[in-house]
Tab-separated table of C-alpha atoms in Angstrom:
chain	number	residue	atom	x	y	z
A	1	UNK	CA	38.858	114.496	-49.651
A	2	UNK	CA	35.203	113.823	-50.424
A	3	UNK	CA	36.142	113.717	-54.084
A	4	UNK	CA	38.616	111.023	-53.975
A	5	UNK	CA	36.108	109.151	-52.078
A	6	UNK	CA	33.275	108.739	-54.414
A	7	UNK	CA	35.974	108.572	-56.928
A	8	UNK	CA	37.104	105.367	-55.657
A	9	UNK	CA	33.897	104.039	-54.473
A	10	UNK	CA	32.841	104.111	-57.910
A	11	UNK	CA	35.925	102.557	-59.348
A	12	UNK	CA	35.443	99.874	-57.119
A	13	UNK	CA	31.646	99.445	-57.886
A	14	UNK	CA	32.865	99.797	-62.178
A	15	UNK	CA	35.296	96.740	-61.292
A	16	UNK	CA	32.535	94.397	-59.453
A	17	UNK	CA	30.220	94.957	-62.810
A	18	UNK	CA	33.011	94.221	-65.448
A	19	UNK	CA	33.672	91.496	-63.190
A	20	UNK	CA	29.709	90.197	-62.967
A	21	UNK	CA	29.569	90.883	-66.662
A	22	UNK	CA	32.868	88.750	-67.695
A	23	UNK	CA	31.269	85.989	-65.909
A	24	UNK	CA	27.461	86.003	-67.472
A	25	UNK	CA	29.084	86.641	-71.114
A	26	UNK	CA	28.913	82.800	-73.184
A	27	UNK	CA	32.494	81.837	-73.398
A	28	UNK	CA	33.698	81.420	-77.684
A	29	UNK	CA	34.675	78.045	-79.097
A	30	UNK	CA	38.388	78.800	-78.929
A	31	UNK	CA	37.871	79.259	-75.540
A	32	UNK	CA	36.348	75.819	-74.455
A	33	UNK	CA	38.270	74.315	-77.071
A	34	UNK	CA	41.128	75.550	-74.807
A	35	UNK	CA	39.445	74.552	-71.821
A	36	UNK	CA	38.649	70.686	-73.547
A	37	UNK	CA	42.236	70.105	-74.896
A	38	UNK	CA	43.926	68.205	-71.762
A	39	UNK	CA	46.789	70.072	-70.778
A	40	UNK	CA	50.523	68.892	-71.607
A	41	UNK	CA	52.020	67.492	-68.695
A	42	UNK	CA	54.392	70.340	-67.805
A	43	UNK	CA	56.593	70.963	-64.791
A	44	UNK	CA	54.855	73.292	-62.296
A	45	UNK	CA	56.003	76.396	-62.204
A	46	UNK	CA	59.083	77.023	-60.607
A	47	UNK	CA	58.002	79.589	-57.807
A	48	UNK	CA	55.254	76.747	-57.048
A	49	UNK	CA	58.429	74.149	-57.030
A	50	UNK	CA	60.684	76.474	-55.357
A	51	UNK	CA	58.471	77.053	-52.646
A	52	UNK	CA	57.420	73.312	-52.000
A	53	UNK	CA	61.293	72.516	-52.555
A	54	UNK	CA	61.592	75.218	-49.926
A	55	UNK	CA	58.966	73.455	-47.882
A	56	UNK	CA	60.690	70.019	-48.058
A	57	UNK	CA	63.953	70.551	-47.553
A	58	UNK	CA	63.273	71.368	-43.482
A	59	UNK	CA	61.045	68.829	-43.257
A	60	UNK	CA	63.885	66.567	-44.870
A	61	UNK	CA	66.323	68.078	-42.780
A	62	UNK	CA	64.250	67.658	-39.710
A	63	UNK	CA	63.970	63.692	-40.519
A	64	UNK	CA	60.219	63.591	-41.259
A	65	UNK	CA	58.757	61.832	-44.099
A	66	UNK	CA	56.613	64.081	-46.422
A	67	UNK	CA	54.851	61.229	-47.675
A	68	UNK	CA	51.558	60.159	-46.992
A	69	UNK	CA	51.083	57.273	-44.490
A	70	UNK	CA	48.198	55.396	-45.865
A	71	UNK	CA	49.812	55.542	-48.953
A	72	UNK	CA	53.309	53.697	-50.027
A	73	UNK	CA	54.605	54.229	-53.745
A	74	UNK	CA	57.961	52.807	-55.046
A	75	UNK	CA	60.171	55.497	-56.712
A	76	UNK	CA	63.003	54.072	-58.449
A	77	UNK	CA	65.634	51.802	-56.882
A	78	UNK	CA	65.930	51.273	-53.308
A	79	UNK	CA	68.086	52.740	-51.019
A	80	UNK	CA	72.004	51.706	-50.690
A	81	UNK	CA	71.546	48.019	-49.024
A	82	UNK	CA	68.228	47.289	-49.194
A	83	UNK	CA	68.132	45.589	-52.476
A	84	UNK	CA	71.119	43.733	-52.346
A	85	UNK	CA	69.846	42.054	-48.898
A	86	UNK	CA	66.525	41.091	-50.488
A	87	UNK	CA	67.581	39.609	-53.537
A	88	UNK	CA	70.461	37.335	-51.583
A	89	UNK	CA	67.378	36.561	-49.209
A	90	UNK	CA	65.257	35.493	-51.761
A	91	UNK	CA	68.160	33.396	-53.435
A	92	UNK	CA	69.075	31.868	-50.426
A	93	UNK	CA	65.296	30.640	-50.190
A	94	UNK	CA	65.264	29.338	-53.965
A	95	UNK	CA	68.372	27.437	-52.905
A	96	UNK	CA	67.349	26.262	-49.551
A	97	UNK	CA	63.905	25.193	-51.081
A	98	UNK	CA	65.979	23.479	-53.815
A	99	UNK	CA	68.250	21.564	-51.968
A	100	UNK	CA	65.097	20.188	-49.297
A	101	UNK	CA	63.420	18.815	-52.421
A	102	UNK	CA	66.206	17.146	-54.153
A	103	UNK	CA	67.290	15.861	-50.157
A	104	UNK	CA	63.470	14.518	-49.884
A	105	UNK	CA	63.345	13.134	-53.072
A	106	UNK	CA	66.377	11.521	-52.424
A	107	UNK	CA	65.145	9.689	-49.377
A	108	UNK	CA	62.161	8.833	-50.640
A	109	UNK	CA	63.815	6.684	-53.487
A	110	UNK	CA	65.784	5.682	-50.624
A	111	UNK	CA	63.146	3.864	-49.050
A	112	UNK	CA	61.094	2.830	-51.805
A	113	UNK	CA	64.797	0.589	-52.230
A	114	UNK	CA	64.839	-0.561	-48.997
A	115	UNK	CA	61.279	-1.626	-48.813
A	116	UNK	CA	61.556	-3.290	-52.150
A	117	UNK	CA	64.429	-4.995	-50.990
A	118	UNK	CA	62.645	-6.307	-47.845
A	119	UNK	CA	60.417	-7.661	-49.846
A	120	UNK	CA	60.680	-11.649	-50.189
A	121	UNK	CA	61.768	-13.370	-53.127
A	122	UNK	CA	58.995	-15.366	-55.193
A	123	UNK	CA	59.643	-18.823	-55.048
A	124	UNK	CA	61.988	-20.397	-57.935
A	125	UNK	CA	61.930	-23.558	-60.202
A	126	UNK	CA	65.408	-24.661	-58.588
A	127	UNK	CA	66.958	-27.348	-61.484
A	128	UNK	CA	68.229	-30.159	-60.343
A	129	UNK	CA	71.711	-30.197	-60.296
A	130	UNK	CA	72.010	-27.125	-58.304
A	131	UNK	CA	69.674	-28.915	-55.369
A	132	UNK	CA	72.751	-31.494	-56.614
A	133	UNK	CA	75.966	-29.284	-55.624
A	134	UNK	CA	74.212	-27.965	-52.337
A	135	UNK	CA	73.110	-31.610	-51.041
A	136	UNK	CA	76.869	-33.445	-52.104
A	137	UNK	CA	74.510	-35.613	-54.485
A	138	UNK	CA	72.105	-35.824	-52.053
A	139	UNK	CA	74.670	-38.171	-50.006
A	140	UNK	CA	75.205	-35.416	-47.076
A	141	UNK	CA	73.463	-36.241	-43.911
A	142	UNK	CA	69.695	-35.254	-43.388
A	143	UNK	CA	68.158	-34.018	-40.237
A	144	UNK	CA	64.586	-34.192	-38.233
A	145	UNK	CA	62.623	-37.297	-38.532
A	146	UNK	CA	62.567	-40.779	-37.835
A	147	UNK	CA	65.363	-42.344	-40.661
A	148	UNK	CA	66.761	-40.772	-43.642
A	149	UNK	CA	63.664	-42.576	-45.631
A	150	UNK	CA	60.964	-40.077	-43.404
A	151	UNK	CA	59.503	-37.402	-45.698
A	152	UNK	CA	60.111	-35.224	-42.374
A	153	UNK	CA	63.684	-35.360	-42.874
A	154	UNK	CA	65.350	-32.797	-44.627
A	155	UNK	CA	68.352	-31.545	-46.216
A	156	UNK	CA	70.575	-28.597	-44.487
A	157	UNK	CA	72.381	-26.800	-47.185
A	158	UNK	CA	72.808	-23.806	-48.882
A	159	UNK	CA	70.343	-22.642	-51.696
A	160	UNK	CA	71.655	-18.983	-53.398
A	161	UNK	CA	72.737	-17.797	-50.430
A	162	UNK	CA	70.330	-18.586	-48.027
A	163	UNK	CA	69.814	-21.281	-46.015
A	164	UNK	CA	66.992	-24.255	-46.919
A	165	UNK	CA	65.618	-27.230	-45.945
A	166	UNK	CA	65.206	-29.323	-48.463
A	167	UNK	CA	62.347	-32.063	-48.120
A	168	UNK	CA	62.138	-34.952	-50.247
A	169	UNK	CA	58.540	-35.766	-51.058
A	170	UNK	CA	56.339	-37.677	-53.664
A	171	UNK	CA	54.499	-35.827	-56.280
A	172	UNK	CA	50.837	-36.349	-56.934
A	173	UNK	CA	50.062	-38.854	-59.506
A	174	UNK	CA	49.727	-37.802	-63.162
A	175	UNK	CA	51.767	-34.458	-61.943
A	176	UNK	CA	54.736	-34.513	-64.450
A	177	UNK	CA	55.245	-30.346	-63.229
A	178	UNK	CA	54.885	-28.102	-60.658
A	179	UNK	CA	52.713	-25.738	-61.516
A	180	UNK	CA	54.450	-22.129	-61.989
A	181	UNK	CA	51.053	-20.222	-61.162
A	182	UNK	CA	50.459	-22.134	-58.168
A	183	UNK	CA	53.946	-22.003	-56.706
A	184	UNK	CA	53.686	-18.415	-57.284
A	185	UNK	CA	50.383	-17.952	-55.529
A	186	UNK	CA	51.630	-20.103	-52.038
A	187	UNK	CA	54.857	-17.017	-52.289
A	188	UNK	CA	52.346	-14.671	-51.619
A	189	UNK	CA	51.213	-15.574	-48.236
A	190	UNK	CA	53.681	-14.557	-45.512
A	191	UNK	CA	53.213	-15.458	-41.740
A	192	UNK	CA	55.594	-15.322	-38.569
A	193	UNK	CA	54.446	-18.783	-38.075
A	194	UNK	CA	55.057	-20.233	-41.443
A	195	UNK	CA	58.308	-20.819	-42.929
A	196	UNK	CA	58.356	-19.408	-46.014
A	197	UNK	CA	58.806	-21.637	-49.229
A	198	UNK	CA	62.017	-20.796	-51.216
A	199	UNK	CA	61.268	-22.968	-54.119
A	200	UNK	CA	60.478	-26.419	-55.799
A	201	UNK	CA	62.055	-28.971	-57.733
A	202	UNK	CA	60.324	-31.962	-59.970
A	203	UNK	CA	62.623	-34.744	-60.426
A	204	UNK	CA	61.367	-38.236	-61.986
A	205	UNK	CA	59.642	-39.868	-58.929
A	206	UNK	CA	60.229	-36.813	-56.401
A	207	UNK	CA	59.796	-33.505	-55.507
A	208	UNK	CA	61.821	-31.388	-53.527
A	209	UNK	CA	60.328	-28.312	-50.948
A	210	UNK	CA	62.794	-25.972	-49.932
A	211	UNK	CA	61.638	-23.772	-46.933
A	212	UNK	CA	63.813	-21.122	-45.654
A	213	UNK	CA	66.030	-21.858	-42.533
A	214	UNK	CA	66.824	-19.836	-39.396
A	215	UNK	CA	70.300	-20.435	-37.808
A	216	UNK	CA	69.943	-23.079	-35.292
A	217	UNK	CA	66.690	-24.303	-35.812
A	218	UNK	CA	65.649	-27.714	-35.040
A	219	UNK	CA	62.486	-29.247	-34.984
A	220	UNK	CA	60.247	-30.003	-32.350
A	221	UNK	CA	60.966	-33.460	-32.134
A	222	UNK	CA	64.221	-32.449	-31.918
A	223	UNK	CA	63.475	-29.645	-29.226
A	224	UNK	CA	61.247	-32.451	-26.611
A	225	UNK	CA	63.325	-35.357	-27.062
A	226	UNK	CA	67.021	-35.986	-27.339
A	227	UNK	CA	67.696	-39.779	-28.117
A	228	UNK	CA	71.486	-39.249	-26.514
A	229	UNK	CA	70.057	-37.547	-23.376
A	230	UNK	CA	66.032	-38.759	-22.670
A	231	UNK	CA	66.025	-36.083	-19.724
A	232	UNK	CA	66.971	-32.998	-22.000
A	233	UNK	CA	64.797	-30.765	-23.260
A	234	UNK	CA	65.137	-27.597	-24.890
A	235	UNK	CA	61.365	-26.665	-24.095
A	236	UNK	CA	62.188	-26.285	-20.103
A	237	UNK	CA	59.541	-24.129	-19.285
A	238	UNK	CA	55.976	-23.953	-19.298
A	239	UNK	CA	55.730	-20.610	-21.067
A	240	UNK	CA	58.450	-22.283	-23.872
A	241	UNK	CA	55.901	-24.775	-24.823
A	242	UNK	CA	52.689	-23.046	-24.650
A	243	UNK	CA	54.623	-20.474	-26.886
A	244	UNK	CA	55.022	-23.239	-29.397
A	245	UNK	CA	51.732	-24.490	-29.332
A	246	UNK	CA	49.806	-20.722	-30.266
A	247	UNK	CA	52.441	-20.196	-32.812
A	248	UNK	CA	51.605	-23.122	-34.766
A	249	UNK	CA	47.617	-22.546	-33.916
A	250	UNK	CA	48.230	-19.228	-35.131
A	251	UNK	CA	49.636	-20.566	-38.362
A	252	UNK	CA	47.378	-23.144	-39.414
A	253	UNK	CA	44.495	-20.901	-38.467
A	254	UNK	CA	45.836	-18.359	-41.171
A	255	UNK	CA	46.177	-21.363	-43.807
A	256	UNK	CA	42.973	-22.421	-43.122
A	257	UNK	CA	41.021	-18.966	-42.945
A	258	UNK	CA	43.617	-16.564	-44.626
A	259	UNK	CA	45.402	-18.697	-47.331
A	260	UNK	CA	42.217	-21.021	-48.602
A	261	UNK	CA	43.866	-23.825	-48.411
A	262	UNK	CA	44.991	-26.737	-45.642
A	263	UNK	CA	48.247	-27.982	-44.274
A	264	UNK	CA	48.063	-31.700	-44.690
A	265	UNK	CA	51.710	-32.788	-42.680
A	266	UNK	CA	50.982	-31.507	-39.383
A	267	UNK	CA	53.690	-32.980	-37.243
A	268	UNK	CA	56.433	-32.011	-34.841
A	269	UNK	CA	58.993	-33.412	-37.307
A	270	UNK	CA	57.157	-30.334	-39.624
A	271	UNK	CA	57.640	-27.367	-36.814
A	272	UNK	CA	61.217	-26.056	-36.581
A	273	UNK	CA	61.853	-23.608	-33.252
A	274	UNK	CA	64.330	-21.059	-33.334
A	275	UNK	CA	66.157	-18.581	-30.912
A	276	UNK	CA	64.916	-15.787	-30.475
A	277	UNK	CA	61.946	-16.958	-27.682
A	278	UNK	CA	61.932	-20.270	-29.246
A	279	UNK	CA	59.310	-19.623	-31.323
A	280	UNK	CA	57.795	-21.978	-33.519
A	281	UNK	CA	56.938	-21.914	-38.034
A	282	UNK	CA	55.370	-24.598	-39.752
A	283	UNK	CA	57.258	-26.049	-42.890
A	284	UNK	CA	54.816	-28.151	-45.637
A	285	UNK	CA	52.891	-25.550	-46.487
A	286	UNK	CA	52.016	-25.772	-50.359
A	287	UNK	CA	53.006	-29.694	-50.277
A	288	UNK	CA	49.282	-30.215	-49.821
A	289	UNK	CA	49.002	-28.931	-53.317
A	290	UNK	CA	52.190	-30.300	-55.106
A	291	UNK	CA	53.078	-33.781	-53.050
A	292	UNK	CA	50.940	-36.591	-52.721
A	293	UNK	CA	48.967	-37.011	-49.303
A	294	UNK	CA	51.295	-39.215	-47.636
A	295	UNK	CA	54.379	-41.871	-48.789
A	296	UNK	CA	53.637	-45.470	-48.726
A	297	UNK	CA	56.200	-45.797	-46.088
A	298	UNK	CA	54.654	-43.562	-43.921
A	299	UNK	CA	50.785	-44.385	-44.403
A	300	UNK	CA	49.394	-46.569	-42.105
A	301	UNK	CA	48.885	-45.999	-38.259
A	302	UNK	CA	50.313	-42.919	-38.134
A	303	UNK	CA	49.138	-41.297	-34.788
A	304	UNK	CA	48.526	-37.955	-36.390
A	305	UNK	CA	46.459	-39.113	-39.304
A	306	UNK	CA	42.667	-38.161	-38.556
A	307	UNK	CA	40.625	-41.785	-38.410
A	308	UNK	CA	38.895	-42.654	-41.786
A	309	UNK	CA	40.961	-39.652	-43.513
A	310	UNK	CA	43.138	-40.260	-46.633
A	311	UNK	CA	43.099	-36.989	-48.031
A	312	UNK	CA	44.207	-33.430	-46.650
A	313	UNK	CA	41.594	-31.306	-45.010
A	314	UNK	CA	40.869	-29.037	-42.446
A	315	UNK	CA	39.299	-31.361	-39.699
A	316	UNK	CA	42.367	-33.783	-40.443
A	317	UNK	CA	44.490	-30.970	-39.249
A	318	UNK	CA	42.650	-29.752	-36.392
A	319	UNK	CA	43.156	-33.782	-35.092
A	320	UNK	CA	46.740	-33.121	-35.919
A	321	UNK	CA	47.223	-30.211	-34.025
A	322	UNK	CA	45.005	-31.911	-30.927
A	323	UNK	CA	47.745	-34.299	-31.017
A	324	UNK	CA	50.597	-32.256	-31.290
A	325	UNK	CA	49.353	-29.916	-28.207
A	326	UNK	CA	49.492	-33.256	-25.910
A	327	UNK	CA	52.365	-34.334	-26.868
A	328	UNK	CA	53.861	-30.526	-26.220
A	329	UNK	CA	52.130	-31.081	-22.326
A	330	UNK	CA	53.124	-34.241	-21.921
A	331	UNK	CA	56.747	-35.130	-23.370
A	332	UNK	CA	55.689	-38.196	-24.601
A	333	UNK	CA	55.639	-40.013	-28.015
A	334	UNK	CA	52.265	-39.629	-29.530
A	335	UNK	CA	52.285	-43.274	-29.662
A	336	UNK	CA	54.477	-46.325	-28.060
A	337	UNK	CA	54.591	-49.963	-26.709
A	338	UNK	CA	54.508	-51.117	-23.421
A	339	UNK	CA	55.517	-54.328	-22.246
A	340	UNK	CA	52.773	-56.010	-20.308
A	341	UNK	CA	53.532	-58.269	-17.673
A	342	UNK	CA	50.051	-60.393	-17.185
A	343	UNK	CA	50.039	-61.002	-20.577
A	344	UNK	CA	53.427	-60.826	-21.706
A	345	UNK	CA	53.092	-59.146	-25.082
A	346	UNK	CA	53.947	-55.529	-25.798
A	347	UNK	CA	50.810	-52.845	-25.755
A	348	UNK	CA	50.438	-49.675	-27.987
A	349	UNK	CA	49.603	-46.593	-26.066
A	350	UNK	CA	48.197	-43.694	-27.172
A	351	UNK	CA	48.703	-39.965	-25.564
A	352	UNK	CA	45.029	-39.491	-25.982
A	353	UNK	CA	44.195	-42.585	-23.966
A	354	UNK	CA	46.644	-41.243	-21.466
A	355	UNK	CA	45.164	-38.135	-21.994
A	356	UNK	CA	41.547	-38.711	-21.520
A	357	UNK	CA	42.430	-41.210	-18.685
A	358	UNK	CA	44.176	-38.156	-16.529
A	359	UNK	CA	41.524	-36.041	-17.377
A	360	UNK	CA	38.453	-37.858	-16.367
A	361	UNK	CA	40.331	-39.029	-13.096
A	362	UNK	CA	41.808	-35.311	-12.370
A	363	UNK	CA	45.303	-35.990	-12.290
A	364	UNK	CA	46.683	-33.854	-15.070
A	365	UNK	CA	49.303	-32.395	-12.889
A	366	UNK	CA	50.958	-36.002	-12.306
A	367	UNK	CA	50.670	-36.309	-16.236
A	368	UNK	CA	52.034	-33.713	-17.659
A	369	UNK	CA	55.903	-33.525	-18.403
A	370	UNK	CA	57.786	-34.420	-15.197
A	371	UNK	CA	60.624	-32.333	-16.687
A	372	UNK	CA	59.080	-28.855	-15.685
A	373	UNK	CA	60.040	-29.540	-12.578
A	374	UNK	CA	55.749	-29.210	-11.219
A	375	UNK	CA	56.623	-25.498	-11.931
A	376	UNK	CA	53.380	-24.678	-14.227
A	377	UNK	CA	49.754	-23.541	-13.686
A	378	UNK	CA	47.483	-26.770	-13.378
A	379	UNK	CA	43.953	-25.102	-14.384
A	380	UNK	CA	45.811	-23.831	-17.288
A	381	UNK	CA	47.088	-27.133	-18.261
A	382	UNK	CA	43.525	-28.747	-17.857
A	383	UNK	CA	42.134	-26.211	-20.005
A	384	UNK	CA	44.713	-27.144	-22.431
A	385	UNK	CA	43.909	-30.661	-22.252
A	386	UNK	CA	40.105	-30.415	-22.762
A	387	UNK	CA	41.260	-28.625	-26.215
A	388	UNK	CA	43.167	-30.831	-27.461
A	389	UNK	CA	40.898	-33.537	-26.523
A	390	UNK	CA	38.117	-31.827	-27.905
A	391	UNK	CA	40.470	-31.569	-30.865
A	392	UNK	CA	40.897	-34.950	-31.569
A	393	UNK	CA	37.325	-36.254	-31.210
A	394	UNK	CA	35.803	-38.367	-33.477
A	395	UNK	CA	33.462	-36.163	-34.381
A	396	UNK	CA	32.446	-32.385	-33.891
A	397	UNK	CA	35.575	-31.217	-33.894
A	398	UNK	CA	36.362	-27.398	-33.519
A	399	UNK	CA	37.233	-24.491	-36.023
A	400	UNK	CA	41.097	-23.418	-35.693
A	401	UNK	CA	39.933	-20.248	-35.083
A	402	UNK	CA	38.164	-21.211	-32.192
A	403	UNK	CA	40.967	-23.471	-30.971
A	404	UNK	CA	44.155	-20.594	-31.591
A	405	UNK	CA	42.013	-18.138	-29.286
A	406	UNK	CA	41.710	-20.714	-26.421
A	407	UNK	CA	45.750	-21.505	-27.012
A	408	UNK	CA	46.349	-17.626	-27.035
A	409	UNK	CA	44.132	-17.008	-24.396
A	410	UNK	CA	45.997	-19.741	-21.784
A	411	UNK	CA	49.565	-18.162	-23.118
A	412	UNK	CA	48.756	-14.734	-21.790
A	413	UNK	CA	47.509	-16.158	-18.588
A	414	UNK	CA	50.678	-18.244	-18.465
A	415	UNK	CA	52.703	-15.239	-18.840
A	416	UNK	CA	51.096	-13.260	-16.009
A	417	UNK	CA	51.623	-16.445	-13.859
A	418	UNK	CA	55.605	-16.067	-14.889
A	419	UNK	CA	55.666	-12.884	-13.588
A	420	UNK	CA	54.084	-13.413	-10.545
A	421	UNK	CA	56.228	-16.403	-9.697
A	422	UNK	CA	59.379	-15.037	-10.806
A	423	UNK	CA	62.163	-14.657	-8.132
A	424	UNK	CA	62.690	-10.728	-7.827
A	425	UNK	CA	66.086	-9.394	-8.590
A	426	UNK	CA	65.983	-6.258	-5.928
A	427	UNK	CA	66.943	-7.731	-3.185
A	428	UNK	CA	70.513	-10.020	-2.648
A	429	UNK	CA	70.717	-12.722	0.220
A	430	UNK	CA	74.027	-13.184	2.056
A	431	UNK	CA	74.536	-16.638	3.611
A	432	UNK	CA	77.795	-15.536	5.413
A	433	UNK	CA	77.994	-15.510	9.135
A	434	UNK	CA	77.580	-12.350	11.019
């Protein structure tokens, strides 16, 4: 027993110093040439794979991934379903995103159509024969001013489809043509308070202005006085007529300060009103530039010519527009006779004598229209009055800019006075018996 003790011991201690000498002995060049070549990249063995087969199939079995969770690798195609789904996904995306851009693009030329179809025309050389056809030879009635020789008088009629008024003026002397630059450059200034010129026509010893038209407009000589009926008037309430006044102050401020250049024909024979809110535009504006300053027929005393004034500017219409506002307030003719009795001869009478007279004395309520029924702010009408008197001095008179901010500032107060005034509509009264 003793024997086959030692006997092993030493077997065991022979093995440990083969062992401890295989490792200290230099390894041969074959040998790390062995160890240097990288291996081929063989299947495992196939205990190794049988056993980790072995391994995964209860896992599998069980439901439990094998693979790592911080790490995610793509083997092949993708399960039964899962492709299929993304791809039509994807597609529908592409198709969606496709048909959004061709939709948008779409609109957008859309609009771009519309708004250059919005835009306004530039005004046209019209030739003669066409102004012609749409006038019946210029032998169909005209409309606005005093007789059918007043440059304020115009043609109604029909001018490509939309309707003009067609003014018949004189053209500056030594003007054979209208300038094509300059008509172009008046096109580009727009205004709600300006009616906007359509076109020109040179003809021998006149030139013809066509402004665009709204349906049913008429002028504001027209609108305060009705030759068939001296009590009408379409102007019936205070808030009407101080409407029409900041509209046109509006609009000869923006010539003035916007457009460079002046007005020259400020009149109420030259403001057409329209429906919606009656609201007022100015027509003549470019004829300061093409027309002459005024027709030999209607120089003279006219009452809205500025004293010692024969050419357009912008303190000539500023006393224009002074006049215009009083005869708004008033109803009256900016100028008339009146028969006097001591001396038996007939009188001319000025609105601003009338004017200045009710102002200094403080009876501007008795002055102003009787037609409004006494149904009208008085301390806004007295404010108006000082305006347009200040407007029509002799001197020193004001800037439109200065002059539409008082107008605008008296319409807004007039408004607020509407409202409070107004009869409300929430309550019925019953006059029946009980």
């Amino acid at each position: 027993m003793l024997c086959s003790d030692a006997v092993a011991v030493r077997s065991r201690s022979w093995a440990r110093s083969q062992r401890e000498r295989a490792m200290c002995k230099p390894r041969s060049s074959s040998d790390s040439d062995a160890l240097a070549s990288p291996r081929p990249a063989a299947a495992p063995s196939s205990r190794r794979s049988s056993s980790s087969s072995a391994k995964r199939r209860p896992a599998a079995a069980a439901g439990v991934s094998t693979s790592s969770p911080s790490t995610s690798s793509y083997s092949g195609a993708a399960p039964s379903g899962t492709g299929t789904g993304t791809g039509t996904a994807s597609a529908q995306r592409r198709g969606t995103t496709s048909s959004s851009s061709t939709s948008s693009a779409s609109s957008s030329r859309a609009s771009l159509a519309a708004a250059r179809a919005s835009l306004p025309d530039p005004p046209v050389l019209y030739p003669f024969q066409e102004l012609a056809a749409a006038t019946n030879s210029f032998l169909a009635k005209r409309a606005g001013g005093s007789g059918s020789s007043s440059s304020a008088a115009y043609w109604r009629c029909s001018l490509r489809g939309r309707d003009a008024a067609l003014f018949q003026l004189h053209p500056r002397p030594g003007a054979a043509a209208v300038d094509a630059a300059a008509l172009a450059r008046i096109g580009r200034y727009h205004h709600t308070s300006l009616a906007r010129l359509l076109g020109a026509c040179p003809a021998g010893a006149h030139l013809y202005l066509a402004y665009e038209l709204p349906p049913g407009a008429a002028t504001l000589a027209a609108c305060l006085r009705s030759p068939r009926n001296p009590s009408f008037t379409a102007l019936r309430t205070w808030v009407s007529r101080v409407q029409v006044a900041a509209d046109v102050a509006q609009g000869l401020e923006y010539v003035h300060h916007h457009a460079g250049a002046v007005h020259g024909r400020v009149s109420p024979s030259a403001v057409i009103v329209s429906d919606p809110g009656l609201r007022a535009r100015l027509t003549h504006f470019g004829a300061a530039e093409f027309a002459a300053p005024a027709d030999a027929r209607d120089a003279g005393e006219s009452p809205y010519a500025a004293p010692g004034s024969s050419e357009p500017s912008r303190e000539a219409d500023v006393y224009a527009f002074g006049v215009l506002l009083l005869e708004l307030l008033s109803g009256e003719e900016p100028a008339r006779y009146r028969f006097d009795r001591g001396t038996k001869e007939f009188q001319r009478v000025s609105v601003l004598e009338t004017a200045a007279a009710a102002s200094a004395g403080g009876s501007v309520r008795n002055w102003v229209d009787r037609r409004l029924g006494d149904s009208f702010p008085v301390a806004a009408a007295e404010r108006l009055v000082a305006v347009a008197l200040r407007c029509a001095a002799a001197e020193d008179r004001p800037d439109m800019t200065w002059v539409a901010g008082k107008v605008s500032k008296v319409y807004l107060e007039s408004r607020a006075w509407e409202q409070k005034v107004q009869v409300p509509d929430e309550f019925s009264v019953s006059v029946a018996p009980r």
